[in-house]
């Protein structure tokens, strides 16, 4: 099946620093990728929809200036958490929908665990 | 997209069938039922989807009631590795967003 990778898988940073997370579709192209956040024992919450070559669409309550999304190619989207604070500590997961898919199957990355000290 | 309701948790004995219910009473005619699962600390995994007919693949079977107001995901022979949170999602096929509810935490026990 289609594979989505994320890098890094785990990152610890100091408060105030910025962290970039990469999401790659390894064997398919995706015009749309999605970024989710998941706090412990909670469900996934959609943060933003990332469209190749255009600006991302953010969900209500998600600060676009804090969570910068760049979707530069059909296989890569990046999420940068700027000026990270302890409350940003979470599990960040991306997903991608294949360009050629006839239905709504999305492939998820393994997630990136961010811990802000 | 229609809202779904699932029991928060279920237990199943290893080797037995796991039947996970989902209510989606407000589903519209064009909406599909999708099932994903998330094993601890991993990204979600697609399982199966359907519109109105029952579906089966190598992972599971999906039974949708005739009125489409509820469905059941069946894992025919549950293994310990099937322990996960299972999400039932109702969505238009051409749509993009997946909205995750609370899901059902399935615990498969030896």
mmCIF file of C-alpha atoms in Angstrom:
data_model
loop_
_atom_site.group_PDB
_atom_site.id
_atom_site.type_symbol
_atom_site.label_atom_id
_atom_site.label_comp_id
_atom_site.label_asym_id
_atom_site.label_seq_id
_atom_site.Cartn_x
_atom_site.Cartn_y
_atom_site.Cartn_z
ATOM 1 C CA UNK A 1 0.000 0.000 0.000
ATOM 2 C CA UNK A 2 0.896 3.658 -0.180
ATOM 3 C CA UNK A 3 3.401 4.902 2.376
ATOM 4 C CA UNK A 4 3.605 8.227 4.128
ATOM 5 C CA UNK A 5 6.657 9.092 6.184
ATOM 6 C CA UNK A 6 7.238 11.769 8.780
ATOM 7 C CA UNK A 7 10.472 13.212 10.036
ATOM 8 C CA UNK A 8 11.449 13.464 12.772
ATOM 9 C CA UNK A 9 9.537 10.803 14.637
ATOM 10 C CA UNK A 10 10.343 12.356 18.003
ATOM 11 C CA UNK A 11 11.663 15.755 18.948
ATOM 12 C CA UNK A 12 12.363 17.523 22.226
ATOM 13 C CA UNK A 13 12.997 21.254 22.153
ATOM 14 C CA UNK A 14 13.270 24.229 24.446
ATOM 15 C CA UNK A 15 10.439 26.680 24.817
ATOM 16 C CA UNK A 16 10.646 29.474 22.255
ATOM 17 C CA UNK A 17 12.338 27.495 19.513
ATOM 18 C CA UNK A 18 10.803 26.502 16.182
ATOM 19 C CA UNK A 19 10.392 22.937 15.030
ATOM 20 C CA UNK A 20 9.859 21.743 11.467
ATOM 21 C CA UNK A 21 8.079 18.475 10.753
ATOM 22 C CA UNK A 22 8.172 16.910 7.294
ATOM 23 C CA UNK A 23 5.491 14.749 5.736
ATOM 24 C CA UNK A 24 6.300 12.821 2.572
ATOM 25 C CA UNK A 25 4.254 10.530 0.367
ATOM 26 C CA UNK A 26 6.849 7.999 -0.741
ATOM 27 C CA UNK A 27 5.240 6.203 -3.634
ATOM 28 C CA UNK A 28 2.338 8.370 -4.717
ATOM 29 C CA UNK A 29 1.471 11.967 -5.413
ATOM 30 C CA UNK A 30 -0.959 13.944 -3.321
ATOM 31 C CA UNK A 31 -2.307 17.394 -4.076
ATOM 32 C CA UNK A 32 -3.793 17.509 -0.616
ATOM 33 C CA UNK A 33 -2.235 16.622 2.697
ATOM 34 C CA UNK A 34 -3.723 17.028 6.133
ATOM 35 C CA UNK A 35 -2.195 17.864 9.484
ATOM 36 C CA UNK A 36 -3.682 16.556 12.713
ATOM 37 C CA UNK A 37 -2.804 16.978 16.358
ATOM 38 C CA UNK A 38 -3.537 14.445 19.050
ATOM 39 C CA UNK A 39 -3.248 15.048 22.783
ATOM 40 C CA UNK A 40 -2.938 12.088 25.166
ATOM 41 C CA UNK A 41 -6.069 9.947 25.377
ATOM 42 C CA UNK A 42 -7.887 12.177 22.926
ATOM 43 C CA UNK A 43 -8.940 11.782 19.332
ATOM 44 C CA UNK A 44 -7.224 13.315 16.328
ATOM 45 C CA UNK A 45 -8.060 16.939 15.685
ATOM 46 C CA UNK A 46 -7.656 18.321 12.191
ATOM 47 C CA UNK A 47 -5.438 21.400 12.217
ATOM 48 C CA UNK A 48 -5.186 22.309 8.566
ATOM 49 C CA UNK A 49 -5.562 21.150 5.000
ATOM 50 C CA UNK A 50 -2.450 21.631 2.926
ATOM 51 C CA UNK A 51 -2.832 22.127 -0.814
ATOM 52 C CA UNK A 52 0.119 21.893 -3.164
ATOM 53 C CA UNK A 53 1.030 25.272 -4.574
ATOM 54 C CA UNK A 54 -1.461 27.261 -2.547
ATOM 55 C CA UNK A 55 -2.082 28.460 0.978
ATOM 56 C CA UNK A 56 -3.206 26.012 3.613
ATOM 57 C CA UNK A 57 -6.706 26.097 5.030
ATOM 58 C CA UNK A 58 -6.721 26.196 8.821
ATOM 59 C CA UNK A 59 -9.409 24.933 11.144
ATOM 60 C CA UNK A 60 -11.065 27.292 13.546
ATOM 61 C CA UNK A 61 -8.893 28.006 16.554
ATOM 62 C CA UNK A 62 -5.606 27.028 14.885
ATOM 63 C CA UNK A 63 -3.221 29.969 14.559
ATOM 64 C CA UNK A 64 -1.832 30.108 11.046
ATOM 65 C CA UNK A 65 1.086 32.290 12.103
ATOM 66 C CA UNK A 66 2.114 29.787 14.722
ATOM 67 C CA UNK A 67 1.690 26.635 12.650
ATOM 68 C CA UNK A 68 3.269 27.407 9.292
ATOM 69 C CA UNK A 69 2.474 24.970 6.528
ATOM 70 C CA UNK A 70 4.318 24.716 3.248
ATOM 71 C CA UNK A 71 3.275 22.273 0.525
ATOM 72 C CA UNK A 72 5.990 22.762 -2.045
ATOM 73 C CA UNK A 73 5.533 19.620 -4.106
ATOM 74 C CA UNK A 74 3.113 16.771 -4.711
ATOM 75 C CA UNK A 75 5.023 14.602 -2.253
ATOM 76 C CA UNK A 76 6.096 16.942 0.527
ATOM 77 C CA UNK A 77 4.353 19.100 3.083
ATOM 78 C CA UNK A 78 6.013 20.684 6.099
ATOM 79 C CA UNK A 79 4.581 21.951 9.356
ATOM 80 C CA UNK A 80 6.646 24.413 11.366
ATOM 81 C CA UNK A 81 5.665 25.045 14.952
ATOM 82 C CA UNK A 82 7.025 28.521 15.627
ATOM 83 C CA UNK A 83 8.019 29.701 19.078
ATOM 84 C CA UNK A 84 6.941 26.417 20.586
ATOM 85 C CA UNK A 85 5.640 26.337 24.152
ATOM 86 C CA UNK A 86 4.929 23.418 26.494
ATOM 87 C CA UNK A 87 1.235 23.494 25.586
ATOM 88 C CA UNK A 88 2.235 22.688 21.983
ATOM 89 C CA UNK A 89 3.571 19.333 23.149
ATOM 90 C CA UNK A 90 1.515 16.798 21.253
ATOM 91 C CA UNK A 91 1.507 14.013 18.676
ATOM 92 C CA UNK A 92 1.400 15.536 15.188
ATOM 93 C CA UNK A 93 0.175 13.322 12.377
ATOM 94 C CA UNK A 94 -0.085 14.008 8.667
ATOM 95 C CA UNK A 95 -2.100 12.215 6.028
ATOM 96 C CA UNK A 96 -2.236 12.277 2.265
ATOM 97 C CA UNK A 97 -4.895 11.382 -0.246
ATOM 98 C CA UNK A 98 -3.526 9.929 -3.504
ATOM 99 C CA UNK A 99 -4.076 12.045 -6.570
ATOM 100 C CA UNK A 100 -5.509 9.103 -8.442
ATOM 101 C CA UNK A 101 -7.741 7.794 -5.688
ATOM 102 C CA UNK A 102 -11.378 7.408 -6.577
ATOM 103 C CA UNK A 103 -12.497 7.420 -2.989
ATOM 104 C CA UNK A 104 -11.599 9.076 0.261
ATOM 105 C CA UNK A 105 -8.926 6.701 1.487
ATOM 106 C CA UNK A 106 -6.194 8.635 3.212
ATOM 107 C CA UNK A 107 -2.800 7.306 4.197
ATOM 108 C CA UNK A 108 -1.382 8.466 7.489
ATOM 109 C CA UNK A 109 2.166 9.011 8.552
ATOM 110 C CA UNK A 110 3.529 7.397 11.710
ATOM 111 C CA UNK A 111 3.313 10.656 13.625
ATOM 112 C CA UNK A 112 5.818 13.002 15.260
ATOM 113 C CA UNK A 113 5.877 13.327 19.013
ATOM 114 C CA UNK A 114 6.828 16.854 20.045
ATOM 115 C CA UNK A 115 7.857 17.614 23.606
ATOM 116 C CA UNK A 116 8.506 21.245 24.480
ATOM 117 C CA UNK A 117 10.393 21.804 27.723
ATOM 118 C CA UNK B 1 -20.792 15.238 7.497
ATOM 119 C CA UNK B 2 -23.071 13.085 9.601
ATOM 120 C CA UNK B 3 -22.179 12.485 13.231
ATOM 121 C CA UNK B 4 -21.316 8.990 14.439
ATOM 122 C CA UNK B 5 -21.733 7.354 17.831
ATOM 123 C CA UNK B 6 -19.577 4.470 19.023
ATOM 124 C CA UNK B 7 -19.170 2.723 22.371
ATOM 125 C CA UNK B 8 -16.028 4.014 24.090
ATOM 126 C CA UNK B 9 -14.547 0.602 24.732
ATOM 127 C CA UNK B 10 -14.982 -3.117 24.076
ATOM 128 C CA UNK B 11 -13.191 -6.301 24.990
ATOM 129 C CA UNK B 12 -12.801 -9.353 22.785
ATOM 130 C CA UNK B 13 -11.188 -12.735 23.347
ATOM 131 C CA UNK B 14 -8.309 -13.618 21.065
ATOM 132 C CA UNK B 15 -9.475 -15.763 18.145
ATOM 133 C CA UNK B 16 -13.075 -14.654 18.460
ATOM 134 C CA UNK B 17 -14.888 -12.276 16.164
ATOM 135 C CA UNK B 18 -14.891 -8.636 17.220
ATOM 136 C CA UNK B 19 -18.070 -6.788 16.282
ATOM 137 C CA UNK B 20 -17.780 -3.028 16.559
ATOM 138 C CA UNK B 21 -21.017 -1.052 16.176
ATOM 139 C CA UNK B 22 -21.479 2.465 14.894
ATOM 140 C CA UNK B 23 -24.619 4.584 14.784
ATOM 141 C CA UNK B 24 -24.984 7.207 12.083
ATOM 142 C CA UNK B 25 -28.696 7.960 12.071
ATOM 143 C CA UNK B 26 -28.338 11.278 10.220
ATOM 144 C CA UNK B 27 -26.366 9.841 7.303
ATOM 145 C CA UNK B 28 -27.389 11.180 3.912
ATOM 146 C CA UNK B 29 -27.732 9.252 0.690
ATOM 147 C CA UNK B 30 -24.359 10.313 -0.706
ATOM 148 C CA UNK B 31 -22.309 9.675 2.390
ATOM 149 C CA UNK B 32 -20.033 6.680 2.802
ATOM 150 C CA UNK B 33 -19.080 4.862 5.985
ATOM 151 C CA UNK B 34 -15.329 4.624 6.529
ATOM 152 C CA UNK B 35 -13.473 2.734 9.227
ATOM 153 C CA UNK B 36 -9.961 3.521 10.400
ATOM 154 C CA UNK B 37 -8.009 2.219 13.349
ATOM 155 C CA UNK B 38 -5.138 3.628 15.368
ATOM 156 C CA UNK B 39 -2.735 1.395 17.192
ATOM 157 C CA UNK B 40 -1.093 3.099 20.135
ATOM 158 C CA UNK B 41 1.359 5.868 19.166
ATOM 159 C CA UNK B 42 0.970 5.239 15.442
ATOM 160 C CA UNK B 43 -0.879 6.996 12.652
ATOM 161 C CA UNK B 44 -4.372 5.776 11.768
ATOM 162 C CA UNK B 45 -4.772 2.960 9.263
ATOM 163 C CA UNK B 46 -7.555 2.618 6.718
ATOM 164 C CA UNK B 47 -9.608 -0.550 7.131
ATOM 165 C CA UNK B 48 -12.639 -0.534 4.881
ATOM 166 C CA UNK B 49 -15.463 1.605 3.561
ATOM 167 C CA UNK B 50 -18.925 1.147 2.082
ATOM 168 C CA UNK B 51 -22.026 2.927 0.856
ATOM 169 C CA UNK B 52 -24.952 0.535 1.292
ATOM 170 C CA UNK B 53 -23.780 -2.933 0.382
ATOM 171 C CA UNK B 54 -21.844 -5.121 2.756
ATOM 172 C CA UNK B 55 -18.135 -5.115 2.046
ATOM 173 C CA UNK B 56 -15.304 -7.499 2.838
ATOM 174 C CA UNK B 57 -11.565 -7.281 2.416
ATOM 175 C CA UNK B 58 -8.530 -9.015 3.854
ATOM 176 C CA UNK B 59 -8.785 -7.085 7.088
ATOM 177 C CA UNK B 60 -12.466 -6.964 7.950
ATOM 178 C CA UNK B 61 -16.115 -7.047 6.941
ATOM 179 C CA UNK B 62 -18.485 -4.119 7.018
ATOM 180 C CA UNK B 63 -22.187 -4.702 7.522
ATOM 181 C CA UNK B 64 -24.461 -1.722 6.837
ATOM 182 C CA UNK B 65 -28.118 -1.897 7.832
ATOM 183 C CA UNK B 66 -30.720 -1.494 5.128
ATOM 184 C CA UNK B 67 -31.746 1.944 6.403
ATOM 185 C CA UNK B 68 -28.029 2.849 6.614
ATOM 186 C CA UNK B 69 -28.478 4.302 10.084
ATOM 187 C CA UNK B 70 -25.943 1.975 11.619
ATOM 188 C CA UNK B 71 -23.106 -0.324 10.673
ATOM 189 C CA UNK B 72 -20.889 -2.986 12.212
ATOM 190 C CA UNK B 73 -17.233 -3.614 11.583
ATOM 191 C CA UNK B 74 -16.338 -7.268 11.998
ATOM 192 C CA UNK B 75 -12.854 -8.589 12.627
ATOM 193 C CA UNK B 76 -13.470 -12.300 12.081
ATOM 194 C CA UNK B 77 -10.614 -13.692 14.180
ATOM 195 C CA UNK B 78 -9.248 -11.004 16.454
ATOM 196 C CA UNK B 79 -5.595 -11.151 17.436
ATOM 197 C CA UNK B 80 -3.694 -9.279 20.106
ATOM 198 C CA UNK B 81 -2.341 -6.999 17.373
ATOM 199 C CA UNK B 82 -5.874 -5.819 16.650
ATOM 200 C CA UNK B 83 -5.918 -3.973 19.965
ATOM 201 C CA UNK B 84 -6.463 -0.371 18.872
ATOM 202 C CA UNK B 85 -8.913 2.507 18.752
ATOM 203 C CA UNK B 86 -11.388 2.031 15.901
ATOM 204 C CA UNK B 87 -12.955 5.073 14.284
ATOM 205 C CA UNK B 88 -16.169 5.082 12.273
ATOM 206 C CA UNK B 89 -16.387 8.124 9.989
ATOM 207 C CA UNK B 90 -19.181 9.191 7.669
ATOM 208 C CA UNK B 91 -18.148 11.348 4.751
ATOM 209 C CA UNK B 92 -18.922 12.252 1.172
ATOM 210 C CA UNK B 93 -16.640 10.279 -1.097
ATOM 211 C CA UNK B 94 -15.480 13.342 -2.937
ATOM 212 C CA UNK B 95 -14.837 15.222 0.257
ATOM 213 C CA UNK B 96 -11.450 15.685 1.790
ATOM 214 C CA UNK B 97 -11.652 16.058 5.511
ATOM 215 C CA UNK B 98 -11.849 13.166 7.922
ATOM 216 C CA UNK B 99 -13.402 14.131 11.235
ATOM 217 C CA UNK B 100 -12.456 11.739 14.007
ATOM 218 C CA UNK B 101 -14.825 11.162 16.909
ATOM 219 C CA UNK B 102 -13.966 9.344 20.103
ATOM 220 C CA UNK B 103 -13.807 5.910 18.511
ATOM 221 C CA UNK B 104 -14.001 2.530 20.250
ATOM 222 C CA UNK B 105 -11.017 1.278 22.174
ATOM 223 C CA UNK B 106 -10.900 -2.456 21.409
ATOM 224 C CA UNK B 107 -8.902 -4.577 23.791
ATOM 225 C CA UNK B 108 -8.194 -8.101 22.558
ATOM 226 C CA UNK B 109 -7.363 -10.359 25.463
ATOM 227 C CA UNK B 110 -5.586 -13.721 25.453
#
